[in-house]
mmCIF file of C-alpha atoms in Angstrom:
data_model
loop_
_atom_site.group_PDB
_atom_site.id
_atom_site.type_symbol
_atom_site.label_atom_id
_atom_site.label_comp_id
_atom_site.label_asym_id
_atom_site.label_seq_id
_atom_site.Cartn_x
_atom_site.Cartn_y
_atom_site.Cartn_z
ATOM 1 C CA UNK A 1 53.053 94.938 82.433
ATOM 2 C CA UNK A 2 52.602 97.507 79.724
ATOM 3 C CA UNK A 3 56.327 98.334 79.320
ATOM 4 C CA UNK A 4 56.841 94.810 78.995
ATOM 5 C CA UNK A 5 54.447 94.736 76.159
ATOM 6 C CA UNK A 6 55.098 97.251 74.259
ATOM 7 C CA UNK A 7 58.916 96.514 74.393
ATOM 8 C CA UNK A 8 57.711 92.779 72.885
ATOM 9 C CA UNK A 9 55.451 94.665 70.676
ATOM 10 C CA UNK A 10 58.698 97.125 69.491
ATOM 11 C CA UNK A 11 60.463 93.375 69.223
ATOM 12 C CA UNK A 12 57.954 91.425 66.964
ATOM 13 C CA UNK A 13 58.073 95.127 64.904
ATOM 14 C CA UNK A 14 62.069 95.061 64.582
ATOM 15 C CA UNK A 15 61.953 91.408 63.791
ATOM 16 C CA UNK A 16 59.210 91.906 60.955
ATOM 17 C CA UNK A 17 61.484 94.320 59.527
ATOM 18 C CA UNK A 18 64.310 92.435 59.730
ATOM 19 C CA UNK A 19 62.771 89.163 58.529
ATOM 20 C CA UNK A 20 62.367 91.721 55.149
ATOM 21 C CA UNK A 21 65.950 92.827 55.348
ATOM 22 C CA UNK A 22 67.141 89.180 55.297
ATOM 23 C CA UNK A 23 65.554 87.960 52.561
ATOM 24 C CA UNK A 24 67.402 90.892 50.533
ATOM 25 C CA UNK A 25 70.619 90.477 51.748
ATOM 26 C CA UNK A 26 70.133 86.622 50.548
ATOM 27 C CA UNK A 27 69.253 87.694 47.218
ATOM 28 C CA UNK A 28 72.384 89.554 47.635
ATOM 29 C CA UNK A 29 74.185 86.600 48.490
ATOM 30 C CA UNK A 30 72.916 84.478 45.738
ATOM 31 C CA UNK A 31 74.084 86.839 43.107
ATOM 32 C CA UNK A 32 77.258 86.316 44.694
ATOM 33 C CA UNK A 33 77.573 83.046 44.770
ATOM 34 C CA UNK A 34 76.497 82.942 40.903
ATOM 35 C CA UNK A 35 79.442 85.180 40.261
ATOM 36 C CA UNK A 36 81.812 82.776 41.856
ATOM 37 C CA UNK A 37 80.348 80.261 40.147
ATOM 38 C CA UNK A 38 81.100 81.508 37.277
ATOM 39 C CA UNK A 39 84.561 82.874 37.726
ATOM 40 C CA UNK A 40 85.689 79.824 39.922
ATOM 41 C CA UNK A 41 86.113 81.790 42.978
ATOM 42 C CA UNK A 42 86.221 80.081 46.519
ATOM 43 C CA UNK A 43 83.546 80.800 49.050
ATOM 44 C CA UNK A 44 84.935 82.161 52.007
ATOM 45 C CA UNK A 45 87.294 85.237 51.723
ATOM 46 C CA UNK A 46 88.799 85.594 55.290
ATOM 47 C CA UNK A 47 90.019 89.073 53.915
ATOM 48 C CA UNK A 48 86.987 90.240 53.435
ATOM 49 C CA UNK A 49 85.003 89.378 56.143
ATOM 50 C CA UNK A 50 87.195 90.896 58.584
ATOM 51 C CA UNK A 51 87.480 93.607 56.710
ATOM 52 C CA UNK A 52 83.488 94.126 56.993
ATOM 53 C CA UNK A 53 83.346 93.467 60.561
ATOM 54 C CA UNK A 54 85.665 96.210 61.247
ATOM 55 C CA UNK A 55 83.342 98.544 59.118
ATOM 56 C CA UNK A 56 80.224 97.769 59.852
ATOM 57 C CA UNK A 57 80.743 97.312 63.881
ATOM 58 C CA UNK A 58 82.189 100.982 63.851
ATOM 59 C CA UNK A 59 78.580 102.125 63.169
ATOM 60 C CA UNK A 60 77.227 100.446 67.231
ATOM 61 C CA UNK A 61 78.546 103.349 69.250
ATOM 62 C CA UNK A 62 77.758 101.874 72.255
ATOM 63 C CA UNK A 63 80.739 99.496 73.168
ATOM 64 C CA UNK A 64 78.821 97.282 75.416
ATOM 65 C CA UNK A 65 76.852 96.198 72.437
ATOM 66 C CA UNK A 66 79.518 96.537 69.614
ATOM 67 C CA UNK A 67 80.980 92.869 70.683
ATOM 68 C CA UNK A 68 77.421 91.581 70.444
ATOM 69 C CA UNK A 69 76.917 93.182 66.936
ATOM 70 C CA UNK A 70 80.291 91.423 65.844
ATOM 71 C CA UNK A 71 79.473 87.930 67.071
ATOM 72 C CA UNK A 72 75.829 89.152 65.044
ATOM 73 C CA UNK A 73 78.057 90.020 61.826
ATOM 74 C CA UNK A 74 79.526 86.476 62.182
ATOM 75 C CA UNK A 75 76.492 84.836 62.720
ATOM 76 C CA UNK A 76 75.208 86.207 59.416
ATOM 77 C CA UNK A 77 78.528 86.098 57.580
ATOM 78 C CA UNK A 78 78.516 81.934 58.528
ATOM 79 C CA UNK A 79 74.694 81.572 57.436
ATOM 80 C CA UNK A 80 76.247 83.360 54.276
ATOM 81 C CA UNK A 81 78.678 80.847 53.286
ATOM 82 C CA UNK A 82 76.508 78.109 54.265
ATOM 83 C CA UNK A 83 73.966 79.185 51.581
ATOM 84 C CA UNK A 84 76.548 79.903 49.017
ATOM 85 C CA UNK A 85 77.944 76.543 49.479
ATOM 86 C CA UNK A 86 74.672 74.868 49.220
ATOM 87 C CA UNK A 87 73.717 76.804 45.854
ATOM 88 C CA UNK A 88 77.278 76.425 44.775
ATOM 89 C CA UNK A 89 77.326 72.521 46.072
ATOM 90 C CA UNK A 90 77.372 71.395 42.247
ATOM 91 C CA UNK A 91 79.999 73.332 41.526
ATOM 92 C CA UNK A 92 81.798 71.015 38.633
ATOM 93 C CA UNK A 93 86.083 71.193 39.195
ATOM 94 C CA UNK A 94 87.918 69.771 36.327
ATOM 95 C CA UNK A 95 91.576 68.176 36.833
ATOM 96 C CA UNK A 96 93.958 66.045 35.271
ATOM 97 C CA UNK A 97 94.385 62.481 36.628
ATOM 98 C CA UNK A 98 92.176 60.331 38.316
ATOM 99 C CA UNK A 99 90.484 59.630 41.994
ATOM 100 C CA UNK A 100 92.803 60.576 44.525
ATOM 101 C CA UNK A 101 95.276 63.199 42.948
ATOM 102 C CA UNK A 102 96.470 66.185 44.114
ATOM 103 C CA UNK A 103 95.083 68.229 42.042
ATOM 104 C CA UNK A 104 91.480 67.014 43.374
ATOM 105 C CA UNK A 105 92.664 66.952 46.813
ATOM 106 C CA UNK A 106 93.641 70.827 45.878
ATOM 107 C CA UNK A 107 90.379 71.536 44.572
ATOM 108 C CA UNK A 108 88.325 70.014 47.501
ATOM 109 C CA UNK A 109 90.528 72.046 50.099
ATOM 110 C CA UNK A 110 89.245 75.278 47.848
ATOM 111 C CA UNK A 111 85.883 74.428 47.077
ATOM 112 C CA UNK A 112 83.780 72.842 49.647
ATOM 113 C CA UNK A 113 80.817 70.420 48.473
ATOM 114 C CA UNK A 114 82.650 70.849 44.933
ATOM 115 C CA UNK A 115 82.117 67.861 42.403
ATOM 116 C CA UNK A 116 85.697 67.321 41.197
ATOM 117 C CA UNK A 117 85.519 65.675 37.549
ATOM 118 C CA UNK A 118 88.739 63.603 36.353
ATOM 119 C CA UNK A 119 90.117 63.665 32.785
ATOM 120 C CA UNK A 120 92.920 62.459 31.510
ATOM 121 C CA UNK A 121 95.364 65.385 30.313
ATOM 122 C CA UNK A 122 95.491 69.187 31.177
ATOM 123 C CA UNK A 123 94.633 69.806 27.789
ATOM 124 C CA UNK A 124 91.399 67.509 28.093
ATOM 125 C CA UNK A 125 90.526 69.070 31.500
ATOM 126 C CA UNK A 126 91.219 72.768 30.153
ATOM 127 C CA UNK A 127 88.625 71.906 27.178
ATOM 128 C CA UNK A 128 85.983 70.535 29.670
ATOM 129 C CA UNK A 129 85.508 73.908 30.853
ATOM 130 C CA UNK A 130 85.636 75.589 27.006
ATOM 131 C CA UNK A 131 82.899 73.116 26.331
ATOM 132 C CA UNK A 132 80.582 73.992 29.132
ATOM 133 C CA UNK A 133 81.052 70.411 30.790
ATOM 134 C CA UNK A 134 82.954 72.450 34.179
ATOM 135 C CA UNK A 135 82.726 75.399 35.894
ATOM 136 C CA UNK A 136 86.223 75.787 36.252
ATOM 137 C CA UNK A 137 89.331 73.437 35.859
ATOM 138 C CA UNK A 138 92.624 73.759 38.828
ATOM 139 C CA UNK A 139 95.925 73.100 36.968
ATOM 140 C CA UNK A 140 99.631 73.352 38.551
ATOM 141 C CA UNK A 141 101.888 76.300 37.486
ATOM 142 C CA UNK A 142 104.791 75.149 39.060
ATOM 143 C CA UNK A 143 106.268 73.338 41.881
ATOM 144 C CA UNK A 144 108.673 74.348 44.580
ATOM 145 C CA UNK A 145 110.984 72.231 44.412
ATOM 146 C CA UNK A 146 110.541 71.060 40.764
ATOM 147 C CA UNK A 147 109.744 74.229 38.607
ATOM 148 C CA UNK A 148 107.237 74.905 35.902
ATOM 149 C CA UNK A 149 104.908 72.594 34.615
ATOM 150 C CA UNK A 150 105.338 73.996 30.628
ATOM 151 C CA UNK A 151 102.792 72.496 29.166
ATOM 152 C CA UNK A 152 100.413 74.015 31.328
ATOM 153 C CA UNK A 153 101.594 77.274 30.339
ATOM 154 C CA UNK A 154 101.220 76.447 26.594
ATOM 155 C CA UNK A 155 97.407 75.750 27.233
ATOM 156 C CA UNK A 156 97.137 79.291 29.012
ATOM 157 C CA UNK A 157 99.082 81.132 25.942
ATOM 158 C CA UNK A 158 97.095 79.277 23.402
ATOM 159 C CA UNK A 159 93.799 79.020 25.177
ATOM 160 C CA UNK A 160 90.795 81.543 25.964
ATOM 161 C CA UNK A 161 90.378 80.858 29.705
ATOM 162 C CA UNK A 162 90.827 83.466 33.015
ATOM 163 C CA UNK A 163 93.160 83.096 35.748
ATOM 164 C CA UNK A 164 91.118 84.419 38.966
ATOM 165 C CA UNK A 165 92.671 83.289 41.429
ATOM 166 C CA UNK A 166 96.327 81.425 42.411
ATOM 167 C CA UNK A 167 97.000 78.413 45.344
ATOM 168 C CA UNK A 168 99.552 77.387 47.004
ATOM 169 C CA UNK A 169 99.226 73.924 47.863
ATOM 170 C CA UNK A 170 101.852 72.038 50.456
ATOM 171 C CA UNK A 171 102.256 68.712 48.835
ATOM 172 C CA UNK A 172 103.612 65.587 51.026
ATOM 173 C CA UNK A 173 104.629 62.911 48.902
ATOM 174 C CA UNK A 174 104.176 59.341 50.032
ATOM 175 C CA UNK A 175 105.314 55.733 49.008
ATOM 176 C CA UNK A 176 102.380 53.170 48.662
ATOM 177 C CA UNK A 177 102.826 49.943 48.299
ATOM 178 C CA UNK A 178 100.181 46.576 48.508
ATOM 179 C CA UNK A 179 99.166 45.686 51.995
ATOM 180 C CA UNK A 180 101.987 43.620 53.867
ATOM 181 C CA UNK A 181 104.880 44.870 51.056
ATOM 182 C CA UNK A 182 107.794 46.840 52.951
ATOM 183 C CA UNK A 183 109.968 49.566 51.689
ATOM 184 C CA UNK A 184 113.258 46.737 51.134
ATOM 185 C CA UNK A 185 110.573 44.753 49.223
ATOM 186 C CA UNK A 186 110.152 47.507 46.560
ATOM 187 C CA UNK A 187 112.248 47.682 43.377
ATOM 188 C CA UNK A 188 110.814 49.567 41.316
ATOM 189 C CA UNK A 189 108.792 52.893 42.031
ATOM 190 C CA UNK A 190 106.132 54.461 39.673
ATOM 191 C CA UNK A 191 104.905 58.244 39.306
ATOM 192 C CA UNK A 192 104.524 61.507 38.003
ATOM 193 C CA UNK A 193 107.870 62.978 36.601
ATOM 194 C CA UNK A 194 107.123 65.758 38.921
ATOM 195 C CA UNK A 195 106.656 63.495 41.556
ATOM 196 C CA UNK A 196 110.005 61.147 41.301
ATOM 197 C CA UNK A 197 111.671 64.772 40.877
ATOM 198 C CA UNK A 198 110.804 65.922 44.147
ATOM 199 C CA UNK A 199 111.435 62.457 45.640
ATOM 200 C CA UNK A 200 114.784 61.756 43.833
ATOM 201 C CA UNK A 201 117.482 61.512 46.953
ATOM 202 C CA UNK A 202 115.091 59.188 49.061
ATOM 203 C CA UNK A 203 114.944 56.622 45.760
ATOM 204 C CA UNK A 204 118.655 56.902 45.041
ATOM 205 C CA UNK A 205 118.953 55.845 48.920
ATOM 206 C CA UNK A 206 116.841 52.999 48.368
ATOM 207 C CA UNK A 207 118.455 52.144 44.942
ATOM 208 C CA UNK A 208 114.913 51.676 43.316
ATOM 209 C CA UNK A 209 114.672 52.127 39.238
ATOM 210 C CA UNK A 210 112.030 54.479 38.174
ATOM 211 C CA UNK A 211 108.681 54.333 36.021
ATOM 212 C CA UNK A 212 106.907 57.822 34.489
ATOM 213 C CA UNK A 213 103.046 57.938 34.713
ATOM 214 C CA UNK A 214 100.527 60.518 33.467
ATOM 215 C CA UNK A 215 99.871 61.504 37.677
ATOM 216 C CA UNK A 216 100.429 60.110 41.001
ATOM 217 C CA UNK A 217 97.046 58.445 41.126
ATOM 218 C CA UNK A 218 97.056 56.730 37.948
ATOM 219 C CA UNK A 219 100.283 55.476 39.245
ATOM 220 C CA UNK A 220 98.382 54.305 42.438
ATOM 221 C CA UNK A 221 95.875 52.588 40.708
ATOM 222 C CA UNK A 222 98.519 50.768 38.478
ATOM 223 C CA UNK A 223 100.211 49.248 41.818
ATOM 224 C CA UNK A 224 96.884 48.465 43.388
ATOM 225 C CA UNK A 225 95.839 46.508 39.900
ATOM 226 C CA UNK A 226 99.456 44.890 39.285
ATOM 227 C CA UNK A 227 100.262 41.451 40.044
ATOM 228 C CA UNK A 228 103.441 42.539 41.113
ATOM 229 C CA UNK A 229 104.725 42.619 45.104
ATOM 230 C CA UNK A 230 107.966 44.616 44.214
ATOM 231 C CA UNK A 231 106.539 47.800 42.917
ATOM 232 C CA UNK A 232 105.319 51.139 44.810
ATOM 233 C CA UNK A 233 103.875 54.089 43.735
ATOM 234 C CA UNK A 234 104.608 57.848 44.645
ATOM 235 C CA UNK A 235 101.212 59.533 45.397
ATOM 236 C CA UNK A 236 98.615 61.276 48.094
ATOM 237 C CA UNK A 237 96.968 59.960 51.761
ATOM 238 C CA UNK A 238 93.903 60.212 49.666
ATOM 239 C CA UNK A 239 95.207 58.233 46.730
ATOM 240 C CA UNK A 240 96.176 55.321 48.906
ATOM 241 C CA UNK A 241 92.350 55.319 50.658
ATOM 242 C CA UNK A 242 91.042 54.953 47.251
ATOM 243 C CA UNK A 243 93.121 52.072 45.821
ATOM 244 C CA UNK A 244 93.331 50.379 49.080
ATOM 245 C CA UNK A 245 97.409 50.457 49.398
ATOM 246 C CA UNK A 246 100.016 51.054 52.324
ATOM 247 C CA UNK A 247 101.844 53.790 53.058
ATOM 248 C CA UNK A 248 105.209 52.363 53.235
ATOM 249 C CA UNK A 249 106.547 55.494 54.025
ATOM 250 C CA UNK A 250 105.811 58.970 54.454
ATOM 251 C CA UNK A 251 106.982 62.237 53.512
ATOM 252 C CA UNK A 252 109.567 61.172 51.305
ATOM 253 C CA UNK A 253 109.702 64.027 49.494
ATOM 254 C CA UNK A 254 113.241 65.676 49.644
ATOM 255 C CA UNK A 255 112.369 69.022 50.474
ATOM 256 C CA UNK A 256 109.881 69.697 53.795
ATOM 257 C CA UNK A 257 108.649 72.972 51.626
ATOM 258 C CA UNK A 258 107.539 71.116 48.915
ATOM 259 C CA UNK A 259 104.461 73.178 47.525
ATOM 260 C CA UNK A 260 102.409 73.225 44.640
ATOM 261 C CA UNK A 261 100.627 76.509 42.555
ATOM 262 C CA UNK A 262 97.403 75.527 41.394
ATOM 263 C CA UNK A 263 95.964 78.447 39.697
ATOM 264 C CA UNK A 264 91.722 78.196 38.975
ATOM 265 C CA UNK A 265 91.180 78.530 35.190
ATOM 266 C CA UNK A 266 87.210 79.758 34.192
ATOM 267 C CA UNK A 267 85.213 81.508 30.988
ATOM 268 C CA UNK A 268 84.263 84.444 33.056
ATOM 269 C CA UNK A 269 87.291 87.419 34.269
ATOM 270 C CA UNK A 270 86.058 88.583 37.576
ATOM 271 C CA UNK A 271 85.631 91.810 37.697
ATOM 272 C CA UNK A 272 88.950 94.514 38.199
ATOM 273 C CA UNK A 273 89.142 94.993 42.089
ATOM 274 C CA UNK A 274 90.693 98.219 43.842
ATOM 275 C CA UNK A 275 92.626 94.742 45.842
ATOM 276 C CA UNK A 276 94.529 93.083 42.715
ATOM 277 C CA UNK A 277 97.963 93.181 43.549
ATOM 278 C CA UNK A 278 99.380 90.876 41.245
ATOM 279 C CA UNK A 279 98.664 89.474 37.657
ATOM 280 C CA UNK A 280 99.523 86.849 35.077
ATOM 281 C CA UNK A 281 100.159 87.979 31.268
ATOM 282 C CA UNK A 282 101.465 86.585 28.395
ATOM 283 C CA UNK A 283 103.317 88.144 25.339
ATOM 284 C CA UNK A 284 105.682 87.587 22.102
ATOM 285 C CA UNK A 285 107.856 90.641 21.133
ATOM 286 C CA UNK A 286 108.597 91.237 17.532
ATOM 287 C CA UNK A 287 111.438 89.999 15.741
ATOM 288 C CA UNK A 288 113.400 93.050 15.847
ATOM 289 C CA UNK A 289 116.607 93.953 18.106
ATOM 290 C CA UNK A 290 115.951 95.320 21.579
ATOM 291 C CA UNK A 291 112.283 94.799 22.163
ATOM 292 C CA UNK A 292 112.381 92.255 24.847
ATOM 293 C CA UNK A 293 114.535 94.899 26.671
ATOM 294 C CA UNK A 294 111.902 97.460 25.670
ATOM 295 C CA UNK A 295 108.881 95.209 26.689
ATOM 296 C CA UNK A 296 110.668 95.047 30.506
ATOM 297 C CA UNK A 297 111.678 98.856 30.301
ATOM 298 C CA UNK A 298 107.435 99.661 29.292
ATOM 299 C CA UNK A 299 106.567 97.014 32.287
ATOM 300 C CA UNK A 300 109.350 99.309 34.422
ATOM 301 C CA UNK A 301 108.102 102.637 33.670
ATOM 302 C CA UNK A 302 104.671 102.361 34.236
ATOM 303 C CA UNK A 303 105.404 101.099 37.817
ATOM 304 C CA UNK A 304 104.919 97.391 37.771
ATOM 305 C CA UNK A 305 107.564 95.448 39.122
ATOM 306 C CA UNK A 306 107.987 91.918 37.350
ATOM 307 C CA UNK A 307 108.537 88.577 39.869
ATOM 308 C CA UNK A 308 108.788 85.812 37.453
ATOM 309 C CA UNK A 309 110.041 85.767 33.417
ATOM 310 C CA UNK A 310 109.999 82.573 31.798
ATOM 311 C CA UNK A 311 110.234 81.977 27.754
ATOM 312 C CA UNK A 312 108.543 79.183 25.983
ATOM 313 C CA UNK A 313 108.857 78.340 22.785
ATOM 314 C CA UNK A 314 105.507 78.858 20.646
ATOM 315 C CA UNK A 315 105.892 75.781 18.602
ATOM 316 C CA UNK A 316 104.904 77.094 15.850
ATOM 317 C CA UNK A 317 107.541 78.771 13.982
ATOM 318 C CA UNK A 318 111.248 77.590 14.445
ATOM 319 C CA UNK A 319 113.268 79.362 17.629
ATOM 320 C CA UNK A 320 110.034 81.871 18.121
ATOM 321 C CA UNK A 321 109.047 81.885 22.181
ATOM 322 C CA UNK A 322 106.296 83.515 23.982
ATOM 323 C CA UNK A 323 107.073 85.210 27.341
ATOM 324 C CA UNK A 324 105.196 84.347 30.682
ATOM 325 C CA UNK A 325 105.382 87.137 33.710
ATOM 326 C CA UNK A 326 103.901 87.268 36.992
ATOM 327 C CA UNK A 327 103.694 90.937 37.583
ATOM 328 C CA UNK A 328 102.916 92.981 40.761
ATOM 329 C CA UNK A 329 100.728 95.912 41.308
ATOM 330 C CA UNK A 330 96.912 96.449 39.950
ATOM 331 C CA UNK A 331 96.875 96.179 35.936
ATOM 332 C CA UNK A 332 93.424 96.992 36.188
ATOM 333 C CA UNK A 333 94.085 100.495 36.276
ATOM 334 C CA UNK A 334 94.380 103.758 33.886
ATOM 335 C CA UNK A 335 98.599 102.804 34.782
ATOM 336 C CA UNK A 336 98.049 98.901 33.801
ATOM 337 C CA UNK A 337 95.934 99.897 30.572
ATOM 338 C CA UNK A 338 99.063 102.270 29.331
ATOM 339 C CA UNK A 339 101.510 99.622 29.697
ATOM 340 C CA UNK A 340 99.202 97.238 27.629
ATOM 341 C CA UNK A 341 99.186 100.452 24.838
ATOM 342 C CA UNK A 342 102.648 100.772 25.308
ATOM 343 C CA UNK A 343 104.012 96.939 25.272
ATOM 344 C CA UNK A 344 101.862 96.582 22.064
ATOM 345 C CA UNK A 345 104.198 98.990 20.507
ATOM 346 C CA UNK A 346 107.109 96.241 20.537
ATOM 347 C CA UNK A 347 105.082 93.021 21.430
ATOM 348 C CA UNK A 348 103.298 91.342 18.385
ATOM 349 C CA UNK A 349 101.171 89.762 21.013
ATOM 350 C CA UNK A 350 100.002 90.651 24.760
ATOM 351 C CA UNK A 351 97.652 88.549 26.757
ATOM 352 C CA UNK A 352 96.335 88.875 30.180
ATOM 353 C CA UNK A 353 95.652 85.874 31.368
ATOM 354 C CA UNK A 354 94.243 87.136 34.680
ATOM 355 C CA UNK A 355 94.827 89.292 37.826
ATOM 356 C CA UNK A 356 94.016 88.711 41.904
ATOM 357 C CA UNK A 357 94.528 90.364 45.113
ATOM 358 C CA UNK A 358 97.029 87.783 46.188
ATOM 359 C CA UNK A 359 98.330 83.915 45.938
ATOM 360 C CA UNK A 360 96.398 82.199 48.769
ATOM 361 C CA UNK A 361 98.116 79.442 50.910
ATOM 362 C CA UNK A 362 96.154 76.396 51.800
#
């Protein structure tokens, strides 16, 4: 009887001290979840947490109890998140368009318990979170099938905001019409340029003319409003739960890989990471001959390797263009700072719009 007590007794002791170590490992986790906050970061990081588990269950020698210790790890790791998700659960998303885009069904997939706040350009969302009104505004870089969505690119160049972290949404386009109106009813189809470009061959099959809208939802909400039986729109599952239509058919989008980059746009960097493998910057080279060749042969030399070079043209003098790369390797390194030093020795500009570990697929 007295083994069994004092082994309670050694219990109730552990526990005490344990009770203490919990509470600072929550304090722990509320800091984090502040800094995500801030940086519009997503709660769970799969990465990580396996990573830890691997660590941390190395330090149970005994292996009988290391798979109890992991399922202990995950126990904590899920009490984690849920806590971060309920400080984070007011956590204000910007995007451009209305209820049922893509761009909020993209932000709800990335943010649980997020608040997703509508405006009605990229420019308008961008400035929500300049203004304080957001934590963080998700805006498409470019789509599969479509390419680059320029303008968005323009707001990065010109704007102060920080890329932290890059999405790949798969997008499945769908054609909504008013309940009881078929697909050989439909004349006309409304959308997002973006959208009618990924969905061109199904509407030349169907020989319907075309209508451009500011985003697939609006163009929902337009149909569901309209007095008219012989129109459709070109929009999201979610869009057509919102505005009460039919989807007259689905997945009309010509290409079955038809995916979306959102990247997460916030005031705050997050801080460099050992992990960043790839990065976003931004630069103009001066007006002289052979520094675009020299800004690629700096980026070349100093060991980054470049993925993606697109020009733009600045719009403010005539015939003068920015350049946007998608570079891989750290840049937050003693290696990434020289290139900066170097490139601004034939760039009149260089901007780093932001760096992360890697593009996440949702």
């Amino acid at each position: 009887m007295d083994e069994l007590k004092n082994a309670r007794e050694s219990i109730n002791k552990i526990d005490k001290e344990m009770a203490e170590l919990f509470c600072q490992r929550m304090n722990a986790v509320e800091k984090i979840a502040q800094y995500k906050k801030e940086r519009g970061l997503p709660i769970l990081d799969s990465a990580r947490e396996e990573e830890v588990i691997i660590k941390n269950s190395a330090y149970v020698e005994d292996e009988t109890l290391r798979s109890y210790y992991v399922n202990f790890l995950r126990n904590n790791m899920e009490i984690s998140r849920n806590y971060q998700n309920m400080l984070n659960s007011g956590l204000r998303v910007a995007f451009s368009g209305v209820e049922g885009a893509f761009a909020q069904v993209a932000a709800e997939k990335i943010f649980e318990n997020c608040n997703s706040v509508p405006y009605d350009s990229f420019k308008s969302a961008y400035e929500a979170v300049l203004k304080g009104e957001c934590d963080c505004v998700l805006l498409p870089l470019e789509n599969s099938y479509n390419g680059d969505v320029g303008q968005v690119m323009d707001i990065a160049f010109f704007g102060s905001l920080y890329i932290n972290g890059v999405y790949d949404i798969a997008v499945t386009q769908n054609l909504l019409t008013k309940k009881g109106v078929s697909v050989d009813d439909v004349k006309e189809v409304i959308s997002h340029p973006q959208a009618l470009g990924q969905c061109a061959g199904f509407i030349k099959r169907m020989g319907y003319s075309i209508s451009e809208s500011s985003n697939t939802a609006v163009a929902a909400k337009f149909v569901a409003e309209s007095d008219r039986n012989d129109i459709a729109a070109i929009g999201s599952e979610k869009a057509a739960e919102i505005y009460g239509l039919e989807i007259a058919e689905r997945a009309i989008n010509d290409s079955n890989s038809n995916t979306t980059r959102f990247a997460v746009f916030s005031r705050v960097a997050k801080n460099s990471n050992e992990k960043d493998k790839q990065f976003i910057m931004m630069f103009t080279v001066k007006n002289e001959s052979g520094c675009l060749g020299s800004a690629l042969s700096v980026i070349g030399e100093n060991g980054f390797n470049l993925r993606a070079l697109k020009s733009r043209p600045t719009k403010e003098l005539i015939w003068d263009y920015y350049f946007y790369a998608e570079g891989e390797g750290n840049i937050n390194t003693p290696k990434g700072e020289k290139m900066i030093k170097d490139l601004l020795k034939v760039c009149s500009h260089v901007k780093v719009v932001g760096s992360y570990e890697k593009e996440i697929s949702l």
